[in-house]
Short mmCIF file of C-alpha atoms in Angstrom, two decimals:
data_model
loop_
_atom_site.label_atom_id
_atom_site.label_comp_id
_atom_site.label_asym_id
_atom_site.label_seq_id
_atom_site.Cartn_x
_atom_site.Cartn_y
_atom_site.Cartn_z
CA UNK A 1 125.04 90.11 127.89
CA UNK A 2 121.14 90.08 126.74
CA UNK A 3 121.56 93.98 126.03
CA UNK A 4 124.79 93.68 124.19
CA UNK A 5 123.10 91.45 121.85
CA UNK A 6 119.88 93.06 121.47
CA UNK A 7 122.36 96.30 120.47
CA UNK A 8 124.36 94.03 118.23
CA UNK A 9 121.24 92.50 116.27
CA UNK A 10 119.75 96.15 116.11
CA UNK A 11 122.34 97.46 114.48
CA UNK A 12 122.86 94.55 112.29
CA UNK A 13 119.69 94.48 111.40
CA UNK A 14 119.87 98.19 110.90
CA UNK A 15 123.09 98.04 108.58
CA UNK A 16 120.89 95.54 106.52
CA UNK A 17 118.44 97.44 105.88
CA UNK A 18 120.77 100.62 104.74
CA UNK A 19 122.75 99.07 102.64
CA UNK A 20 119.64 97.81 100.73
CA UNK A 21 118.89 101.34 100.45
CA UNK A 22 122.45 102.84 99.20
CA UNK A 23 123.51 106.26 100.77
CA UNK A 24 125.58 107.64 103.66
CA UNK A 25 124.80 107.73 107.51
CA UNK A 26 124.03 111.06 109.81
CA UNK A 27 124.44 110.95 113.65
CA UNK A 28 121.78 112.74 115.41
CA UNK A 29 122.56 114.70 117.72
CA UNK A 30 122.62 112.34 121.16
CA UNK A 31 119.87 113.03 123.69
CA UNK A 32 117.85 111.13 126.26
CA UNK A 33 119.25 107.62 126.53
CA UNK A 34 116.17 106.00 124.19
CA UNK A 35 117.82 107.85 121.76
CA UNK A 36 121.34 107.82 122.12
CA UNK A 37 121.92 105.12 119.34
CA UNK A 38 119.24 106.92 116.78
CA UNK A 39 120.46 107.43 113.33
CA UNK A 40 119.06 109.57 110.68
CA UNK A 41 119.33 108.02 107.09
CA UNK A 42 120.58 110.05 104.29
CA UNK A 43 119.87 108.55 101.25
CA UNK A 44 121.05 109.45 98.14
CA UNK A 45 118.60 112.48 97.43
CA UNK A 46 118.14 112.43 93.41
CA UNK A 47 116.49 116.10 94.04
CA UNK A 48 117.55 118.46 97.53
CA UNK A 49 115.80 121.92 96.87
CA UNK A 50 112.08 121.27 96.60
CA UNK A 51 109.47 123.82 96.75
CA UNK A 52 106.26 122.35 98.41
CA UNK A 53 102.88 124.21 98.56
CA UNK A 54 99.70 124.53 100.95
CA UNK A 55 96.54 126.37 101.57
CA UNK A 56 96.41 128.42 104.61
CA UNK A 57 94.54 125.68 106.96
CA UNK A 58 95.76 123.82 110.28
CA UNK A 59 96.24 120.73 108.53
CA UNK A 60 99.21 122.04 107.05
CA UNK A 61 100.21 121.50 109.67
CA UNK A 62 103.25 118.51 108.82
CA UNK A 63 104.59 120.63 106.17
CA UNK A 64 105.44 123.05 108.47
CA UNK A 65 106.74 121.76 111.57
CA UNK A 66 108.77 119.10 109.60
CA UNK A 67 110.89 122.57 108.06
CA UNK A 68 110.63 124.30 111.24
CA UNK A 69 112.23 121.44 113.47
CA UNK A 70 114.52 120.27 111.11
CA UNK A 71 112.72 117.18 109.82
CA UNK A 72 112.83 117.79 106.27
CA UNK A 73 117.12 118.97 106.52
CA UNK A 74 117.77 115.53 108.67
CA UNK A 75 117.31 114.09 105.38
CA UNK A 76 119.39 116.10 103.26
CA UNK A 77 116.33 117.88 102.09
CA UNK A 78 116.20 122.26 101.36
CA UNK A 79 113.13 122.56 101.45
CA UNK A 80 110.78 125.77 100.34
CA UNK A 81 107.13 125.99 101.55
CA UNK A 82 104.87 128.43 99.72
CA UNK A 83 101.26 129.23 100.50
CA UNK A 84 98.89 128.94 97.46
CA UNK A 85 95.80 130.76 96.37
CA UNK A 86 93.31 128.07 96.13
CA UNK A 87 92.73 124.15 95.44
CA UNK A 88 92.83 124.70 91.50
CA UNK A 89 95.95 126.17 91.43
CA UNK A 90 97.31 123.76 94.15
CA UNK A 91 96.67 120.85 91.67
CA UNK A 92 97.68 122.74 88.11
CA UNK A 93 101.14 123.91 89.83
CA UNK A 94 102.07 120.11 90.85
CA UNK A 95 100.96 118.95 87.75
CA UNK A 96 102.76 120.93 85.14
CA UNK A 97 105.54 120.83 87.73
CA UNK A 98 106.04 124.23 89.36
CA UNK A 99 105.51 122.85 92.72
CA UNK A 100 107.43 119.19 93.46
CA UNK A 101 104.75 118.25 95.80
CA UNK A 102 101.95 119.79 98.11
CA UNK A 103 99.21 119.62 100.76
CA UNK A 104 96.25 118.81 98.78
CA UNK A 105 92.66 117.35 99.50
CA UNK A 106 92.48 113.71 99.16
CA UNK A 107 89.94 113.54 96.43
CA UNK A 108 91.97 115.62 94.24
CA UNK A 109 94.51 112.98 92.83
CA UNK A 110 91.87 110.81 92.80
CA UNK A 111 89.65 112.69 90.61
CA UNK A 112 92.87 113.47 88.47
CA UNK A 113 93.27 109.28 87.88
CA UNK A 114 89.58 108.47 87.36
CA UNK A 115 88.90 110.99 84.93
CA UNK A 116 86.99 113.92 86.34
CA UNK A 117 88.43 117.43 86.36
CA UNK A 118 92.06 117.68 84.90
CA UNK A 119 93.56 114.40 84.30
CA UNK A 120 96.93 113.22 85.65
CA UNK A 121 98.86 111.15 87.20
CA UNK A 122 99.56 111.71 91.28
CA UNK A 123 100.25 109.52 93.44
CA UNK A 124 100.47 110.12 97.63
CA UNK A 125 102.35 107.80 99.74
CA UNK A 126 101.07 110.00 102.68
CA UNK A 127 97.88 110.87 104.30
CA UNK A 128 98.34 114.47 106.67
CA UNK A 129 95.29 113.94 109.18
CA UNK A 130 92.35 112.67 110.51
CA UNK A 131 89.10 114.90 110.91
CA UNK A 132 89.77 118.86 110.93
CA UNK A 133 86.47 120.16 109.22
CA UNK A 134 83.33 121.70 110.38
CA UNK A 135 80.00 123.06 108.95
CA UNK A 136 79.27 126.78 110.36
CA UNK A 137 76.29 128.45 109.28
CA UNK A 138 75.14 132.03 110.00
CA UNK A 139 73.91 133.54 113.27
CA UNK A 140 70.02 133.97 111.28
CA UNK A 141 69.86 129.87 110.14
CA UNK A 142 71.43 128.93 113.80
CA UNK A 143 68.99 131.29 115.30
CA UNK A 144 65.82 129.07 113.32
CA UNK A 145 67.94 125.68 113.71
CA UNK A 146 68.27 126.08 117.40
CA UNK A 147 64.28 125.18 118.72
CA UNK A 148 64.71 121.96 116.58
CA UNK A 149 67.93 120.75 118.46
CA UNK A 150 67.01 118.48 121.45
CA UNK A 151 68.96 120.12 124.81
CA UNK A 152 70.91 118.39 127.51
CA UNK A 153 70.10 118.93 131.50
CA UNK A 154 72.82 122.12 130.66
CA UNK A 155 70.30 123.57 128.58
CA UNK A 156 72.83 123.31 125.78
CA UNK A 157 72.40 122.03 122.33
CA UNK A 158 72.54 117.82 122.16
CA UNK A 159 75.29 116.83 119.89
CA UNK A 160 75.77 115.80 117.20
CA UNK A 161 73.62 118.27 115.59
CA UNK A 162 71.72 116.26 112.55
CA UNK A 163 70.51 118.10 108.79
CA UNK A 164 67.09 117.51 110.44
CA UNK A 165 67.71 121.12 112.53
CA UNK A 166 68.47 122.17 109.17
CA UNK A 167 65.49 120.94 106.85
CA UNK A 168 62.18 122.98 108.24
CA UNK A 169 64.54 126.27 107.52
CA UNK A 170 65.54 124.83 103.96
CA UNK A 171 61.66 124.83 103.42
CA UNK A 172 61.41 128.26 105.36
CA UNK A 173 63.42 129.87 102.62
CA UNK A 174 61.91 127.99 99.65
CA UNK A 175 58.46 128.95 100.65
CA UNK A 176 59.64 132.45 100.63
CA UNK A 177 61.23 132.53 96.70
CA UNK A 178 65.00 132.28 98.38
CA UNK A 179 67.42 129.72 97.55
CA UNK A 180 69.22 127.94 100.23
CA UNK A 181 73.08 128.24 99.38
CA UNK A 182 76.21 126.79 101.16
CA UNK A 183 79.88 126.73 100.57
CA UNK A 184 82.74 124.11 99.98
CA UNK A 185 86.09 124.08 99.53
CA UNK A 186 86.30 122.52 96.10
CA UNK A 187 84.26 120.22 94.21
CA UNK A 188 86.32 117.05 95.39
CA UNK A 189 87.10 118.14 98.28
CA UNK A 190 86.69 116.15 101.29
CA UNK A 191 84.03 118.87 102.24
CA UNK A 192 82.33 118.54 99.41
CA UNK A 193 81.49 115.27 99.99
CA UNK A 194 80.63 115.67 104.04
CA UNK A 195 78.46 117.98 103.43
CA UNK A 196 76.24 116.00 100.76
CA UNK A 197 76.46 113.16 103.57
CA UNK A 198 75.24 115.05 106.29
CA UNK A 199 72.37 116.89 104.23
CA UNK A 200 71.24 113.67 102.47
CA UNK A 201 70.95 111.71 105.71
CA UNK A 202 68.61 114.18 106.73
CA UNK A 203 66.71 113.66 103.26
CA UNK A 204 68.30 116.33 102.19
CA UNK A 205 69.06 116.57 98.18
CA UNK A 206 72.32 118.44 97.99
CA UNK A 207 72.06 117.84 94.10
CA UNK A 208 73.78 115.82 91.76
CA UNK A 209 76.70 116.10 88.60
CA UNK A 210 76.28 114.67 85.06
CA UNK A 211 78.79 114.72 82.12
CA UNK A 212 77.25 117.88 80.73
CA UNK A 213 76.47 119.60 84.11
CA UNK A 214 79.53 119.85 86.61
CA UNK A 215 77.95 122.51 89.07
CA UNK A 216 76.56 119.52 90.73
CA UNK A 217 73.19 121.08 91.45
CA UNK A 218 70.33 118.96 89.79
CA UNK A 219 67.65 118.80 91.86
CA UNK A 220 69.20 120.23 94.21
CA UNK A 221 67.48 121.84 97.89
CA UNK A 222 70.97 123.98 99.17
CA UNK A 223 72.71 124.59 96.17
CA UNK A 224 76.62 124.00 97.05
CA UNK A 225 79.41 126.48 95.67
CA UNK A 226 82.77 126.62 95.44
CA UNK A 227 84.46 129.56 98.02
CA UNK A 228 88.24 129.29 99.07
CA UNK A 229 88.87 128.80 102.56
CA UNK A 230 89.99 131.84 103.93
CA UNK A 231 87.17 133.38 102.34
CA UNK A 232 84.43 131.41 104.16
CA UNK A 233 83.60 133.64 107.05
CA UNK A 234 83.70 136.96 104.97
CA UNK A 235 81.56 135.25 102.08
CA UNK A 236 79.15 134.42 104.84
CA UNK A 237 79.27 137.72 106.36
CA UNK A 238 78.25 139.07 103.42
CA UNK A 239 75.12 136.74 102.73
CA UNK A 240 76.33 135.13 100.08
CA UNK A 241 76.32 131.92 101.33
CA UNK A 242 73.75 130.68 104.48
CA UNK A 243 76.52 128.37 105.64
CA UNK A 244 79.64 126.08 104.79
CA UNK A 245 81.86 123.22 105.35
CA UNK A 246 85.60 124.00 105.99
CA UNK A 247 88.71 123.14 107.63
CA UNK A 248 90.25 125.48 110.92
CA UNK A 249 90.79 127.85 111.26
CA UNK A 250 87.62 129.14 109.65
CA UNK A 251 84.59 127.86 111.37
CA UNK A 252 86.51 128.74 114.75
CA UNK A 253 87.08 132.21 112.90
CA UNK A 254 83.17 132.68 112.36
CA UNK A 255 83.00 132.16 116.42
CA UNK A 256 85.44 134.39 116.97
CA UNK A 257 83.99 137.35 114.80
CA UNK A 258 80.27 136.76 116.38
CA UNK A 259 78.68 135.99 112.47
CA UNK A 260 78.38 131.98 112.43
CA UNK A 261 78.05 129.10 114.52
CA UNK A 262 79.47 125.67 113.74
CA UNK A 263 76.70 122.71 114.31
CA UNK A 264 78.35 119.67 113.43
CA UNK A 265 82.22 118.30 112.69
CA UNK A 266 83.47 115.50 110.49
CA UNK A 267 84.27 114.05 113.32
CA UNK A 268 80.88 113.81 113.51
CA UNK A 269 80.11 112.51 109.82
CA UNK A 270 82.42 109.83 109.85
CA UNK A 271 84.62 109.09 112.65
CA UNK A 272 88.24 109.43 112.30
CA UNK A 273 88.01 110.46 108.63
CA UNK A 274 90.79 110.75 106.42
CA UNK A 275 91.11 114.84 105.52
CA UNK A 276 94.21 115.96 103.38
CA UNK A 277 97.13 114.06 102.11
CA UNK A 278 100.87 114.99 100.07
CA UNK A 279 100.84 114.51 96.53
CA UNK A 280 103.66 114.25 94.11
CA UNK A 281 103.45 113.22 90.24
CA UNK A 282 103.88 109.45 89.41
CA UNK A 283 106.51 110.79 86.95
CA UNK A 284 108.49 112.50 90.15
CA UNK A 285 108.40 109.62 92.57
CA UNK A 286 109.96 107.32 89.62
CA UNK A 287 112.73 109.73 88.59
CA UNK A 288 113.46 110.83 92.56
CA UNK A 289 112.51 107.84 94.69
CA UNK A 290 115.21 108.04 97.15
CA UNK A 291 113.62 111.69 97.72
CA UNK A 292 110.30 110.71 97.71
CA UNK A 293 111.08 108.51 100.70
CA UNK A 294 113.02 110.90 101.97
CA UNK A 295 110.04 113.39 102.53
CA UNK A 296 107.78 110.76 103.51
CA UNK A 297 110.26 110.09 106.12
CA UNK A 298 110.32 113.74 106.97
CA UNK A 299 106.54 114.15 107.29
CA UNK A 300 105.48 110.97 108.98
CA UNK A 301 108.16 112.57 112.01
CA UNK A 302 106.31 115.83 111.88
CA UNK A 303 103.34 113.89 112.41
CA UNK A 304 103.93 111.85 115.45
CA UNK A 305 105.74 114.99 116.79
CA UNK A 306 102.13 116.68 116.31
CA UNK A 307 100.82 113.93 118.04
CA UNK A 308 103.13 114.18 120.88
CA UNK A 309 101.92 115.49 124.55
CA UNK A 310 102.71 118.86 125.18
CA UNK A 311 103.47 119.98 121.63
CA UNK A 312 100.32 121.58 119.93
CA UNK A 313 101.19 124.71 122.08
CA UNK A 314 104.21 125.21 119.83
CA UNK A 315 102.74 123.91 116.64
CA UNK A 316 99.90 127.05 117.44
CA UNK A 317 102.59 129.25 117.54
CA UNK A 318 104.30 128.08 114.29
CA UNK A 319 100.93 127.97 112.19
CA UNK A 320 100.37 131.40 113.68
CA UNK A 321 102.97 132.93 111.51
CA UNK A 322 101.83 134.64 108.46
CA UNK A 323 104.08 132.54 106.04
CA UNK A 324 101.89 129.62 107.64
CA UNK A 325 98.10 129.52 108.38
CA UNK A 326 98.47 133.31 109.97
CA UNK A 327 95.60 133.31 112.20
CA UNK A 328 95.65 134.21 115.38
CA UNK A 329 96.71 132.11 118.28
CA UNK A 330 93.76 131.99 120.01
CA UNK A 331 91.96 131.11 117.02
CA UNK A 332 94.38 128.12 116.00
CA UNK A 333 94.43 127.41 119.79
CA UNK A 334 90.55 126.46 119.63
CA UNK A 335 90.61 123.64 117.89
CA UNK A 336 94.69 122.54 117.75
CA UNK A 337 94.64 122.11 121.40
CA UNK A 338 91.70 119.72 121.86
CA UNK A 339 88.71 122.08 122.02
CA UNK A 340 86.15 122.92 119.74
CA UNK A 341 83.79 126.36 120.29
CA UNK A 342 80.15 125.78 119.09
CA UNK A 343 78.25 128.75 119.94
CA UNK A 344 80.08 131.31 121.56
CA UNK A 345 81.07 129.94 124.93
CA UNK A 346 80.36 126.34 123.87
CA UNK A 347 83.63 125.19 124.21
CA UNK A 348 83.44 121.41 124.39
CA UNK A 349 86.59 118.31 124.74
CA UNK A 350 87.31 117.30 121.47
CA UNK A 351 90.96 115.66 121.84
CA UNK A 352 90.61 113.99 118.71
CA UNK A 353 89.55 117.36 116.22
CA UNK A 354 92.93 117.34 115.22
CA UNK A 355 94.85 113.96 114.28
CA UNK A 356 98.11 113.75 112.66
CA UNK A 357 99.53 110.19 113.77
CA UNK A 358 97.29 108.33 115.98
CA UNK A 359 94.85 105.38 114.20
CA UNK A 360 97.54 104.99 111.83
CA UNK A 361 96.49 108.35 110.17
CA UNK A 362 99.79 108.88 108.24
CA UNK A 363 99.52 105.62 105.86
CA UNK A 364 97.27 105.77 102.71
CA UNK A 365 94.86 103.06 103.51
CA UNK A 366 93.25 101.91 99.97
CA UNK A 367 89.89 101.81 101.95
CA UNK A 368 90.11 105.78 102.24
CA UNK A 369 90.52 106.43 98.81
CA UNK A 370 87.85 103.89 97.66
CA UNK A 371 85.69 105.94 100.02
CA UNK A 372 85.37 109.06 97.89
CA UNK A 373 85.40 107.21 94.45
CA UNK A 374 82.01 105.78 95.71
CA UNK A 375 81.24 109.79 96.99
CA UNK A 376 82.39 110.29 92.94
CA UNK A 377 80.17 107.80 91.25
CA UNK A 378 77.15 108.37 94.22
CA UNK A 379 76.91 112.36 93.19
CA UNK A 380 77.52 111.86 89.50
CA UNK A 381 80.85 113.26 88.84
CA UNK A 382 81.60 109.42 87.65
CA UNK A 383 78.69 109.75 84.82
CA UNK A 384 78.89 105.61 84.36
CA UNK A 385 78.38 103.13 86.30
CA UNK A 386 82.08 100.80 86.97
CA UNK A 387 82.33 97.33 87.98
CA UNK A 388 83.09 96.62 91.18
CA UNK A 389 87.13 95.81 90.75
CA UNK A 390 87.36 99.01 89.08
CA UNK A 391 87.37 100.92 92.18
CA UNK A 392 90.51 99.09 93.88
CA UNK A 393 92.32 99.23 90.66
CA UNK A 394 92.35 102.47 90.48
CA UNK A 395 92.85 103.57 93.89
CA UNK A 396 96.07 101.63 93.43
CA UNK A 397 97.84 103.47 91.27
CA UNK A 398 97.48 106.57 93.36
CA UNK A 399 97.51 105.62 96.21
CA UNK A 400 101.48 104.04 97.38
CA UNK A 401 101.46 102.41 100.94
CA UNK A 402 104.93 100.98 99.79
CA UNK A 403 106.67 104.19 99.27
CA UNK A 404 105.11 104.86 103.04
CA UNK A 405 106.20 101.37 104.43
CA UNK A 406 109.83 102.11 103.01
CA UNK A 407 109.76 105.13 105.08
CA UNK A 408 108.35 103.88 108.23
CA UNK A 409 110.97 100.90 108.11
CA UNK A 410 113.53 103.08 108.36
CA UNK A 411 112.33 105.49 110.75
CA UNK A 412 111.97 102.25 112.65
CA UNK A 413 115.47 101.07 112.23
CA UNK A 414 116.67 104.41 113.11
CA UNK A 415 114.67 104.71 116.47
CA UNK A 416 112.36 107.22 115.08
CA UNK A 417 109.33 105.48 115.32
CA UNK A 418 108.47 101.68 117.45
CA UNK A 419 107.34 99.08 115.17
CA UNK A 420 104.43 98.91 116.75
CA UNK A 421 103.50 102.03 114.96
CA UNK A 422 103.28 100.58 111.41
CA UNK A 423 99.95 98.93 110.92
CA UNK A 424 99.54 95.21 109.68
CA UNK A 425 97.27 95.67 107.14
CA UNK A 426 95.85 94.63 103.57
CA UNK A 427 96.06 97.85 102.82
CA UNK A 428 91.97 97.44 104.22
CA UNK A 429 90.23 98.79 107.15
CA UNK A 430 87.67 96.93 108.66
CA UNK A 431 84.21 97.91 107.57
CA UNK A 432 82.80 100.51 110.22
CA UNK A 433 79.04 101.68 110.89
CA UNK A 434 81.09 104.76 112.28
CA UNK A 435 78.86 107.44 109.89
CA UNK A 436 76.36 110.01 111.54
CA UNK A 437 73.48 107.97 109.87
CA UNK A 438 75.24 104.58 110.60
CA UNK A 439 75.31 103.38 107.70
CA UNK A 440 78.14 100.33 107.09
CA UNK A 441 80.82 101.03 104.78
CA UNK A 442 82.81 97.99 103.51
CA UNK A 443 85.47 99.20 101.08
CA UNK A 444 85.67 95.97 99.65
CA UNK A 445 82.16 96.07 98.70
CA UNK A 446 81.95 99.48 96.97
CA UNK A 447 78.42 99.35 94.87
CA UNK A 448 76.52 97.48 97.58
CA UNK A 449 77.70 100.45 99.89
CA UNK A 450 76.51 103.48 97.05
CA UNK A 451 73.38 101.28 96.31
CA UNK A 452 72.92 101.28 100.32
CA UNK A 453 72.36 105.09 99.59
CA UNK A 454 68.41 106.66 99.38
CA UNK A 455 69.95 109.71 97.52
CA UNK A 456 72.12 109.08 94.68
CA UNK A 457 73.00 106.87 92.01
CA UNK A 458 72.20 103.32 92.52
CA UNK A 459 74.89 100.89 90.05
CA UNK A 460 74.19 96.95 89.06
CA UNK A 461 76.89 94.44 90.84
#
């Protein structure tokens, strides 16, 4: 009797909350007994043939398994995945509405809504993983780095490996008339921003933007470039660059050709950092919200299914294929599968390199997006200072946590996901010391945390 009621309120409560939503209902094809009484959604889709796009990096990852196993067609979506040439184009193509949505760092819509770079309106309703990045730097700067890195009873390098390493060979090249140069991804990219942190922890001045000057290299001791991705171990190769900071599979690509070592992840930097998220144009999730949901739906189940024991094997082989990432397996396989190779044969446990649903990593939490508008204003690419509510007002329009809770509700109601999943939050993390330096962040306290800062600009509350 217990069980026919708990069936009977489930589905009431599950007819409730589809009816709220309009649209017809899909049976799912019946499997173990947990899901036997699973139901996939279909709302009514506004727009079905979407063309998404990506850059060629493992943290595509959702994108691709949610077309591969189905994910995106459960709910009614076509959906076409294309591989783009770099970050600029990524953001231009959603913009003027070639692409309906795409894989995109997370400081680029935010940059687009406070006014530096290209201005627009994006929103993302859904953050695609946790941690992912490295800084590699060439076999010469590892080979003068190395007698400055304490060593465990293995003899092996101590990690995490600090900018200190790093500083005496800064001054090395200086003294000898040479420029120390690195490489990110893009100038608000997540990378960007880890690599000023772990450089100006160390005391390190990575340099700084003004209104006039966007090259972000005033006063700068490494002067920071823009290379895409892919390119990072050849532009290394060729001495362009001394080092860089970039997602997999290219540090694990510099390993793999013997002409870099990576010396630190963001893991590293800042614990269970937000990476990339999905981004669609405010003016597409008002005109198509049923789809919006609808792919948030899609790509929150391609998460946990990323997530899921036993699965990254297949995932390696999917990103493997060239219309994907197109690396090599055993390249993708390094740090997918919960290993990360330092210097060659340095293969340490990291089971937490790659994150796709764990920590709550699929909502957009207001605290990560307040996070790089203080990385903004601390570097200069804000020129003026903002008062304090600024920074949560205008993470809020970008950011949508309600098109994600939507989603989550009714990948709840359809057995999908446990409630237990969705997170019961302000929208807030907690503050966290959880920083390579240590330093406390408090989202809700954004210009006592940039004024906290030795390096960088320094606002009035």
């Amino acid at each position: 009797m217990k069980s026919i009621l708990t069936k009977s309120a489930w589905v009431l409560s599950l007819g409730l909350l589809l009816s709220a939503c309009g649209g017809k209902e899909k049976k799912a094809s019946t499997g173990a007994v947990a899901t036997e009484t699973s139901k996939t959604k279909t709302l009514d889709i506004e727009k079905p043939q979407l063309t998404f796009g990506f850059i060629k990096l493992t943290d595509m990852a959702p994108l691709a398994i949610a077309k591969e196993k189905g994910f995106f067609e459960d709910e009614g979506l076509f959906v076409s995945v294309e591989a783009q040439s770099n970050w600029k184009n990524v953001l231009d193509r959603v913009i003027d509405g070639q692409l309906d949505g795409s894989h995109m760092l997370a400081g680029q819509p935010i940059a687009a809504g406070a006014g530096f770079g290209r201005q627009a309106e994006l929103v993302t309703a859904y953050s695609m993983d946790l941690n992912g990045n490295g800084i590699t730097v060439s076999n010469d700067v590892w080979s003068k780095m190395k007698p400055n890195i304490p060593k465990g009873a293995d003899g092996k390098p101590i990690h995490p490996i600090k900018a200190d390493a790093l500083k005496p060979v800064i001054t090395e090249y200086k003294n000898k008339g040479n420029a120390f140069k690195m490489g990110m991804v893009f100038p608000v990219s997540t990378h960007n921003y880890e690599i000023r942190y772990w450089l100006a922890a160390a005391g390190i001045n990575p340099g700084m933007y003004t209104a006039d000057n966007v090259q972000g290299q005033i006063g700068a001791d490494v002067l920071l470039s823009v290379t895409p991705p892919p390119q990072m171990p050849a532009t290394l190769e060729a001495g362009t660059i001394y080092g860089y900071c970039v997602g997999e599979p290219w540090n694990q690509q510099a390993v793999f050709k013997g002409i870099g070592v990576p010396v630190v992840t963001n893991y590293d930097i800042w614990k269970n950092n937000p990476e990339k998220v999905f981004v669609m144009t405010k003016t597409f999730v008002e005109e198509n919200p049923n789809t919006a949901i609808a792919v948030t739906k899609a790509l929150i189940r391609a998460g946990k299914w990323l997530d899921e024991p036993g699965n990254r094997a297949e995932a390696v082989k999917i990103l493997s294929m060239s219309q994907y990432v197109g690396a090599d397996e055993v390249v993708l396989a390094n740090s997918m599968t919960g290993t990360f190779e330092f210097e060659k044969g340095d293969k340490r446990e990291m089971p937490d390199f790659n994150v796709f649903y764990k920590y709550n990593a699929t909502y957009p939490f207001y605290s990560d997006g307040i996070w790089f508008l203080t990385q903004m204003r601390r570097w200069g690419q804000i020129p003026n200072a903002k008062p304090e509510g600024w920074y949560a007002e205008t993470i809020k329009k970008i950011y949508r946590p309600d098109i994600w809770k939507k989603a989550a509700d009714l990948l709840v109601a359809e057995g999908h996901i446990p409630s237990s999943d969705l997170p019961k939050t302000d929208g807030y993390k907690p503050a966290t010391t959880d920083f390579i330096d240590g330093t406390k962040y408090d989202a809700k306290d954004p210009i006592g945390y940039i004024n906290g800062f030795s390096i960088g600009n320094k606002d009035s509350k």
